[in-house]
Amino acid sequence: DTGVSQDPRHKITKRGQNVTFRCDPISEHNRLYWYRQTLGQGPEFLTYFQNEAQLEKSRLLSDRFSAERPKGSFSTLEIQRTEQGDSAMYLCASSLHRLTHDTEAFFGQGTRLTVV
Amino acid sequence: SQQGEEDPQALSIQEGENATMNCSYKTSINNLQWYRQNSGRGLVHLILIRSNEREKHSGRLRVTLDTSKKSSSLLITASRAADTASYFCATDAVSGGSNYKLTFGKGTLLTVNP
């Protein structure tokens, strides 16, 4: 399977614990996005990378959130000291960005986080 | 904040009818993309239309883009029960400086009744 994969698919954690999610993009894609989606809402932008550079972080991304993309390949999203409000689906997407044109973004199946 | 807004928020039609969903956005875009999401699952890319294009077709899908009005529409012809899903538009737009990012609207929930 050469699509975007996310791990784990589901995560239940106790409030205050740290969690880390992983995203493996499509191999030739240079852009990688993280989104958060709650029930009945569209995906909300969190952050994105062009290769290994993190180009933008949303104001939704508090200091408890950190994302990395070492060597421009896979990415991790860590949430420290989780709160119940962090419960959501976390989606990763990747795309190929070129100066001449862009391609569509492909999404993974997401990681559903439940903070209890 | 959401860049795009879909209209209507919910749409219910009979199988065989056409469904039209609209999307409005606020800033200049590089391209606009439509996605489908079945309940509780990931997003599936449907179609991408670039800012210099006005219309695009893919199977039973037809997308139009009017950059002067900052709006797009998605038409699904001869709908099927399997088309029941949420549909989102996403704009690839300049976000401060020269960086572009893909931003989603809140979606239209389409229900196709058999």
PDB file of C-alpha atoms in Angstrom:
ATOM      1  CA  ASP A   1       0.000   0.000   0.000  1.00  0.00           C
ATOM      2  CA  THR A   2       1.547   3.282  -1.065  1.00  0.00           C
ATOM      3  CA  GLY A   3      -0.984   5.625   0.527  1.00  0.00           C
ATOM      4  CA  VAL A   4      -0.639   7.775   3.633  1.00  0.00           C
ATOM      5  CA  SER A   5      -0.555   5.671   6.762  1.00  0.00           C
ATOM      6  CA  GLN A   6      -1.133   6.755  10.340  1.00  0.00           C
ATOM      7  CA  ASP A   7      -0.399   4.955  13.533  1.00  0.00           C
ATOM      8  CA  PRO A   8      -2.106   4.213  15.818  1.00  0.00           C
ATOM      9  CA  ARG A   9      -5.663   4.246  14.468  1.00  0.00           C
ATOM     10  CA  HIS A  10      -7.132   4.662  17.937  1.00  0.00           C
ATOM     11  CA  LYS A  11      -5.655   5.913  21.187  1.00  0.00           C
ATOM     12  CA  ILE A  12      -7.298   6.167  24.589  1.00  0.00           C
ATOM     13  CA  THR A  13      -5.284   7.988  27.201  1.00  0.00           C
ATOM     14  CA  LYS A  14      -5.749   9.423  30.636  1.00  0.00           C
ATOM     15  CA  ARG A  15      -5.789  13.174  31.097  1.00  0.00           C
ATOM     16  CA  GLY A  16      -2.300  14.462  31.760  1.00  0.00           C
ATOM     17  CA  GLN A  17      -0.504  11.763  29.796  1.00  0.00           C
ATOM     18  CA  ASN A  18       1.596  12.403  26.712  1.00  0.00           C
ATOM     19  CA  VAL A  19       0.748  10.843  23.364  1.00  0.00           C
ATOM     20  CA  THR A  20       2.597  10.628  20.070  1.00  0.00           C
ATOM     21  CA  PHE A  21       1.158   9.908  16.651  1.00  0.00           C
ATOM     22  CA  ARG A  22       3.047   8.933  13.539  1.00  0.00           C
ATOM     23  CA  CYS A  23       2.340   9.666   9.892  1.00  0.00           C
ATOM     24  CA  ASP A  24       4.072   8.095   6.901  1.00  0.00           C
ATOM     25  CA  PRO A  25       3.335  10.129   3.776  1.00  0.00           C
ATOM     26  CA  ILE A  26       3.407   9.001   0.177  1.00  0.00           C
ATOM     27  CA  SER A  27       7.116   8.634  -0.497  1.00  0.00           C
ATOM     28  CA  GLU A  28       7.629  11.240  -3.221  1.00  0.00           C
ATOM     29  CA  HIS A  29       5.449  13.887  -1.537  1.00  0.00           C
ATOM     30  CA  ASN A  30       7.294  16.880  -0.137  1.00  0.00           C
ATOM     31  CA  ARG A  31       4.396  18.448   1.760  1.00  0.00           C
ATOM     32  CA  LEU A  32       2.879  16.995   4.894  1.00  0.00           C
ATOM     33  CA  TYR A  33      -0.094  18.402   6.786  1.00  0.00           C
ATOM     34  CA  TRP A  34      -1.620  17.736  10.197  1.00  0.00           C
ATOM     35  CA  TYR A  35      -5.285  18.490  10.827  1.00  0.00           C
ATOM     36  CA  ARG A  36      -7.665  17.988  13.719  1.00  0.00           C
ATOM     37  CA  GLN A  37     -11.321  17.148  13.202  1.00  0.00           C
ATOM     38  CA  THR A  38     -14.103  17.069  15.766  1.00  0.00           C
ATOM     39  CA  LEU A  39     -17.570  15.670  15.239  1.00  0.00           C
ATOM     40  CA  GLY A  40     -19.624  17.579  12.701  1.00  0.00           C
ATOM     41  CA  GLN A  41     -16.786  19.932  11.760  1.00  0.00           C
ATOM     42  CA  GLY A  42     -14.375  20.161   8.887  1.00  0.00           C
ATOM     43  CA  PRO A  43     -10.688  19.411   9.378  1.00  0.00           C
ATOM     44  CA  GLU A  44      -8.910  22.272  11.133  1.00  0.00           C
ATOM     45  CA  PHE A  45      -5.395  23.066  10.040  1.00  0.00           C
ATOM     46  CA  LEU A  46      -2.720  22.488  12.686  1.00  0.00           C
ATOM     47  CA  THR A  47       0.614  22.642  10.893  1.00  0.00           C
ATOM     48  CA  TYR A  48       2.423  21.722   7.725  1.00  0.00           C
ATOM     49  CA  PHE A  49       5.885  20.862   6.482  1.00  0.00           C
ATOM     50  CA  GLN A  50       7.639  21.371   3.194  1.00  0.00           C
ATOM     51  CA  ASN A  51      10.297  18.659   3.298  1.00  0.00           C
ATOM     52  CA  GLU A  52      11.719  18.926   6.830  1.00  0.00           C
ATOM     53  CA  ALA A  53      10.850  22.598   7.323  1.00  0.00           C
ATOM     54  CA  GLN A  54       7.785  23.408   9.407  1.00  0.00           C
ATOM     55  CA  LEU A  55       6.332  26.340   7.475  1.00  0.00           C
ATOM     56  CA  GLU A  56       3.338  27.251   9.570  1.00  0.00           C
ATOM     57  CA  LYS A  57       1.689  26.447  12.870  1.00  0.00           C
ATOM     58  CA  SER A  58      -1.918  27.276  13.634  1.00  0.00           C
ATOM     59  CA  ARG A  59      -2.818  29.235  16.723  1.00  0.00           C
ATOM     60  CA  LEU A  60      -4.799  26.107  17.640  1.00  0.00           C
ATOM     61  CA  LEU A  61      -1.458  24.432  18.247  1.00  0.00           C
ATOM     62  CA  SER A  62      -0.712  25.297  21.850  1.00  0.00           C
ATOM     63  CA  ASP A  63       2.679  24.859  23.469  1.00  0.00           C
ATOM     64  CA  ARG A  64       1.605  21.339  24.428  1.00  0.00           C
ATOM     65  CA  PHE A  65       1.652  20.309  20.790  1.00  0.00           C
ATOM     66  CA  SER A  66       4.818  19.687  18.819  1.00  0.00           C
ATOM     67  CA  ALA A  67       5.350  18.229  15.388  1.00  0.00           C
ATOM     68  CA  GLU A  68       8.489  17.072  13.675  1.00  0.00           C
ATOM     69  CA  ARG A  69       9.448  15.744  10.299  1.00  0.00           C
ATOM     70  CA  PRO A  70      13.060  14.636  10.513  1.00  0.00           C
ATOM     71  CA  LYS A  71      14.747  14.247   7.135  1.00  0.00           C
ATOM     72  CA  GLY A  72      11.551  15.183   5.362  1.00  0.00           C
ATOM     73  CA  SER A  73      10.091  11.690   5.580  1.00  0.00           C
ATOM     74  CA  PHE A  74       7.681  10.527   8.291  1.00  0.00           C
ATOM     75  CA  SER A  75       6.240  12.963  10.799  1.00  0.00           C
ATOM     76  CA  THR A  76       5.272  12.751  14.454  1.00  0.00           C
ATOM     77  CA  LEU A  77       2.740  14.817  16.363  1.00  0.00           C
ATOM     78  CA  GLU A  78       3.140  14.848  20.129  1.00  0.00           C
ATOM     79  CA  ILE A  79       0.618  16.154  22.620  1.00  0.00           C
ATOM     80  CA  GLN A  80       1.906  16.677  26.126  1.00  0.00           C
ATOM     81  CA  ARG A  81      -0.264  16.769  29.245  1.00  0.00           C
ATOM     82  CA  THR A  82      -3.386  15.825  27.317  1.00  0.00           C
ATOM     83  CA  GLU A  83      -6.706  17.451  28.153  1.00  0.00           C
ATOM     84  CA  GLN A  84     -10.231  16.236  27.440  1.00  0.00           C
ATOM     85  CA  GLY A  85     -10.559  18.958  24.815  1.00  0.00           C
ATOM     86  CA  ASP A  86      -7.813  17.273  22.820  1.00  0.00           C
ATOM     87  CA  SER A  87     -10.175  14.393  22.032  1.00  0.00           C
ATOM     88  CA  ALA A  88     -10.575  14.430  18.260  1.00  0.00           C
ATOM     89  CA  MET A  89      -9.557  12.735  15.039  1.00  0.00           C
ATOM     90  CA  TYR A  90      -6.038  13.724  14.007  1.00  0.00           C
ATOM     91  CA  LEU A  91      -5.558  13.559  10.261  1.00  0.00           C
ATOM     92  CA  CYS A  92      -2.364  13.584   8.265  1.00  0.00           C
ATOM     93  CA  ALA A  93      -2.152  14.388   4.575  1.00  0.00           C
ATOM     94  CA  SER A  94       0.616  14.661   2.019  1.00  0.00           C
ATOM     95  CA  SER A  95       0.939  16.270  -1.385  1.00  0.00           C
ATOM     96  CA  LEU A  96       3.509  17.107  -4.019  1.00  0.00           C
ATOM     97  CA  HIS A  97       4.217  20.810  -4.324  1.00  0.00           C
ATOM     98  CA  ARG A  98       6.046  22.160  -7.320  1.00  0.00           C
ATOM     99  CA  LEU A  99       6.566  25.708  -8.488  1.00  0.00           C
ATOM    100  CA  THR A 100       4.627  24.983 -11.671  1.00  0.00           C
ATOM    101  CA  HIS A 101       1.649  23.205 -10.139  1.00  0.00           C
ATOM    102  CA  ASP A 102       0.333  21.365  -7.128  1.00  0.00           C
ATOM    103  CA  THR A 103      -1.227  17.971  -6.782  1.00  0.00           C
ATOM    104  CA  GLU A 104      -4.077  16.952  -4.586  1.00  0.00           C
ATOM    105  CA  ALA A 105      -3.541  16.105  -0.938  1.00  0.00           C
ATOM    106  CA  PHE A 106      -4.029  12.496   0.084  1.00  0.00           C
ATOM    107  CA  PHE A 107      -5.227  11.739   3.571  1.00  0.00           C
ATOM    108  CA  GLY A 108      -4.548   8.917   5.953  1.00  0.00           C
ATOM    109  CA  GLN A 109      -7.328   7.196   7.889  1.00  0.00           C
ATOM    110  CA  GLY A 110      -6.587   9.295  10.931  1.00  0.00           C
ATOM    111  CA  THR A 111      -5.835   8.640  14.590  1.00  0.00           C
ATOM    112  CA  ARG A 112      -8.836   8.932  16.872  1.00  0.00           C
ATOM    113  CA  LEU A 113      -7.751  10.224  20.275  1.00  0.00           C
ATOM    114  CA  THR A 114      -9.964   9.888  23.327  1.00  0.00           C
ATOM    115  CA  VAL A 115      -8.801  11.549  26.537  1.00  0.00           C
ATOM    116  CA  VAL A 116     -10.561  10.212  29.623  1.00  0.00           C
TER     117      VAL A 116
ATOM    118  CA  SER B   1     -10.609  30.029  11.059  1.00  0.00           C
ATOM    119  CA  GLN B   2     -12.301  28.346   8.093  1.00  0.00           C
ATOM    120  CA  GLN B   3     -11.371  29.707   4.682  1.00  0.00           C
ATOM    121  CA  GLY B   4     -14.181  28.025   2.800  1.00  0.00           C
ATOM    122  CA  GLU B   5     -17.848  27.723   3.635  1.00  0.00           C
ATOM    123  CA  GLU B   6     -20.074  25.126   2.063  1.00  0.00           C
ATOM    124  CA  ASP B   7     -23.721  25.656   1.375  1.00  0.00           C
ATOM    125  CA  PRO B   8     -26.091  24.066   2.198  1.00  0.00           C
ATOM    126  CA  GLN B   9     -24.979  22.510   5.484  1.00  0.00           C
ATOM    127  CA  ALA B  10     -27.227  19.535   4.771  1.00  0.00           C
ATOM    128  CA  LEU B  11     -28.910  18.230   1.648  1.00  0.00           C
ATOM    129  CA  SER B  12     -31.338  15.329   1.291  1.00  0.00           C
ATOM    130  CA  ILE B  13     -32.345  14.031  -2.153  1.00  0.00           C
ATOM    131  CA  GLN B  14     -33.757  10.938  -3.834  1.00  0.00           C
ATOM    132  CA  GLU B  15     -31.605   8.474  -5.713  1.00  0.00           C
ATOM    133  CA  GLY B  16     -31.262   9.526  -9.335  1.00  0.00           C
ATOM    134  CA  GLU B  17     -31.544  13.243  -8.626  1.00  0.00           C
ATOM    135  CA  ASN B  18     -28.682  15.682  -9.011  1.00  0.00           C
ATOM    136  CA  ALA B  19     -26.999  17.258  -5.983  1.00  0.00           C
ATOM    137  CA  THR B  20     -25.363  20.669  -6.029  1.00  0.00           C
ATOM    138  CA  MET B  21     -23.125  21.973  -3.272  1.00  0.00           C
ATOM    139  CA  ASN B  22     -21.545  25.397  -3.158  1.00  0.00           C
ATOM    140  CA  CYS B  23     -18.376  26.697  -1.585  1.00  0.00           C
ATOM    141  CA  SER B  24     -17.382  30.295  -0.954  1.00  0.00           C
ATOM    142  CA  TYR B  25     -13.944  31.447   0.124  1.00  0.00           C
ATOM    143  CA  LYS B  26     -12.263  34.659   1.125  1.00  0.00           C
ATOM    144  CA  THR B  27      -8.748  35.032  -0.259  1.00  0.00           C
ATOM    145  CA  SER B  28      -6.892  34.429  -3.505  1.00  0.00           C
ATOM    146  CA  ILE B  29      -6.270  30.769  -4.144  1.00  0.00           C
ATOM    147  CA  ASN B  30      -3.824  28.554  -5.988  1.00  0.00           C
ATOM    148  CA  ASN B  31      -6.361  25.771  -6.377  1.00  0.00           C
ATOM    149  CA  LEU B  32      -9.579  24.439  -4.847  1.00  0.00           C
ATOM    150  CA  GLN B  33     -10.187  20.807  -4.003  1.00  0.00           C
ATOM    151  CA  TRP B  34     -13.293  18.802  -3.142  1.00  0.00           C
ATOM    152  CA  TYR B  35     -13.229  15.853  -0.752  1.00  0.00           C
ATOM    153  CA  ARG B  36     -15.716  13.256   0.439  1.00  0.00           C
ATOM    154  CA  GLN B  37     -15.807  11.744   3.893  1.00  0.00           C
ATOM    155  CA  ASN B  38     -17.926   8.822   4.951  1.00  0.00           C
ATOM    156  CA  SER B  39     -18.951   8.807   8.581  1.00  0.00           C
ATOM    157  CA  GLY B  40     -15.974   8.406  10.892  1.00  0.00           C
ATOM    158  CA  ARG B  41     -13.529   7.672   8.109  1.00  0.00           C
ATOM    159  CA  GLY B  42     -10.727   9.438   6.259  1.00  0.00           C
ATOM    160  CA  LEU B  43     -11.144  11.986   3.492  1.00  0.00           C
ATOM    161  CA  VAL B  44     -11.153  10.884  -0.119  1.00  0.00           C
ATOM    162  CA  HIS B  45      -9.983  13.333  -2.766  1.00  0.00           C
ATOM    163  CA  LEU B  46     -12.536  13.902  -5.533  1.00  0.00           C
ATOM    164  CA  ILE B  47     -11.298  16.657  -7.809  1.00  0.00           C
ATOM    165  CA  LEU B  48      -8.828  19.555  -7.972  1.00  0.00           C
ATOM    166  CA  ILE B  49      -9.474  22.695  -9.995  1.00  0.00           C
ATOM    167  CA  ARG B  50      -6.748  25.275 -10.483  1.00  0.00           C
ATOM    168  CA  SER B  51      -7.335  29.010 -10.241  1.00  0.00           C
ATOM    169  CA  ASN B  52      -6.986  29.436 -14.021  1.00  0.00           C
ATOM    170  CA  GLU B  53      -9.606  26.773 -14.749  1.00  0.00           C
ATOM    171  CA  ARG B  54     -13.346  27.386 -14.836  1.00  0.00           C
ATOM    172  CA  GLU B  55     -14.836  23.920 -15.075  1.00  0.00           C
ATOM    173  CA  LYS B  56     -13.725  20.357 -14.596  1.00  0.00           C
ATOM    174  CA  HIS B  57     -15.409  16.973 -14.965  1.00  0.00           C
ATOM    175  CA  SER B  58     -14.708  13.583 -13.457  1.00  0.00           C
ATOM    176  CA  GLY B  59     -17.262  10.853 -14.061  1.00  0.00           C
ATOM    177  CA  ARG B  60     -20.536  12.003 -12.489  1.00  0.00           C
ATOM    178  CA  LEU B  61     -18.838  15.008 -10.883  1.00  0.00           C
ATOM    179  CA  ARG B  62     -18.731  18.495 -12.315  1.00  0.00           C
ATOM    180  CA  VAL B  63     -16.903  21.317 -10.562  1.00  0.00           C
ATOM    181  CA  THR B  64     -17.017  24.981 -11.486  1.00  0.00           C
ATOM    182  CA  LEU B  65     -14.851  27.791 -10.197  1.00  0.00           C
ATOM    183  CA  ASP B  66     -15.584  31.515 -10.339  1.00  0.00           C
ATOM    184  CA  THR B  67     -12.589  33.373  -8.956  1.00  0.00           C
ATOM    185  CA  SER B  68     -14.277  36.761  -9.389  1.00  0.00           C
ATOM    186  CA  LYS B  69     -17.022  35.667  -7.003  1.00  0.00           C
ATOM    187  CA  LYS B  70     -14.666  33.509  -4.937  1.00  0.00           C
ATOM    188  CA  SER B  71     -16.991  30.557  -5.227  1.00  0.00           C
ATOM    189  CA  SER B  72     -17.102  26.998  -6.483  1.00  0.00           C
ATOM    190  CA  SER B  73     -19.823  24.412  -6.979  1.00  0.00           C
ATOM    191  CA  LEU B  74     -19.810  20.639  -7.001  1.00  0.00           C
ATOM    192  CA  LEU B  75     -22.520  18.877  -8.986  1.00  0.00           C
ATOM    193  CA  ILE B  76     -23.117  15.164  -8.571  1.00  0.00           C
ATOM    194  CA  THR B  77     -25.363  13.835 -11.308  1.00  0.00           C
ATOM    195  CA  ALA B  78     -27.613  10.772 -11.107  1.00  0.00           C
ATOM    196  CA  SER B  79     -26.924  10.356  -7.387  1.00  0.00           C
ATOM    197  CA  ARG B  80     -26.738   6.965  -5.715  1.00  0.00           C
ATOM    198  CA  ALA B  81     -27.280   5.897  -2.128  1.00  0.00           C
ATOM    199  CA  ALA B  82     -23.521   5.260  -1.948  1.00  0.00           C
ATOM    200  CA  ASP B  83     -22.922   8.994  -2.488  1.00  0.00           C
ATOM    201  CA  THR B  84     -24.242   9.622   1.021  1.00  0.00           C
ATOM    202  CA  ALA B  85     -21.357  11.351   2.820  1.00  0.00           C
ATOM    203  CA  SER B  86     -20.017  14.717   3.925  1.00  0.00           C
ATOM    204  CA  TYR B  87     -18.467  16.814   1.186  1.00  0.00           C
ATOM    205  CA  PHE B  88     -15.795  19.410   1.884  1.00  0.00           C
ATOM    206  CA  CYS B  89     -14.174  22.057  -0.215  1.00  0.00           C
ATOM    207  CA  ALA B  90     -10.578  22.949   0.565  1.00  0.00           C
ATOM    208  CA  THR B  91      -8.670  25.938  -0.724  1.00  0.00           C
ATOM    209  CA  ASP B  92      -4.948  26.036  -1.288  1.00  0.00           C
ATOM    210  CA  ALA B  93      -4.450  29.687  -0.484  1.00  0.00           C
ATOM    211  CA  VAL B  94      -1.764  32.120   0.488  1.00  0.00           C
ATOM    212  CA  SER B  95      -1.373  32.255   4.224  1.00  0.00           C
ATOM    213  CA  GLY B  96       0.845  35.125   5.188  1.00  0.00           C
ATOM    214  CA  GLY B  97       4.105  35.682   3.357  1.00  0.00           C
ATOM    215  CA  SER B  98       4.345  33.377   0.392  1.00  0.00           C
ATOM    216  CA  ASN B  99       3.332  30.141   2.019  1.00  0.00           C
ATOM    217  CA  TYR B 100       0.254  28.300   0.855  1.00  0.00           C
ATOM    218  CA  LYS B 101      -1.808  25.980   3.036  1.00  0.00           C
ATOM    219  CA  LEU B 102      -4.865  23.813   2.441  1.00  0.00           C
ATOM    220  CA  THR B 103      -7.856  24.990   4.485  1.00  0.00           C
ATOM    221  CA  PHE B 104     -11.232  23.249   4.747  1.00  0.00           C
ATOM    222  CA  GLY B 105     -14.801  24.397   5.137  1.00  0.00           C
ATOM    223  CA  LYS B 106     -17.314  22.829   7.515  1.00  0.00           C
ATOM    224  CA  GLY B 107     -18.836  20.598   4.866  1.00  0.00           C
ATOM    225  CA  THR B 108     -22.178  19.655   3.379  1.00  0.00           C
ATOM    226  CA  LEU B 109     -23.837  16.502   4.629  1.00  0.00           C
ATOM    227  CA  LEU B 110     -25.464  14.805   1.643  1.00  0.00           C
ATOM    228  CA  THR B 111     -28.061  12.101   2.172  1.00  0.00           C
ATOM    229  CA  VAL B 112     -29.263  10.171  -0.868  1.00  0.00           C
ATOM    230  CA  ASN B 113     -32.415   8.230  -0.130  1.00  0.00           C
ATOM    231  CA  PRO B 114     -32.971   4.973  -2.041  1.00  0.00           C
TER     232      PRO B 114
END
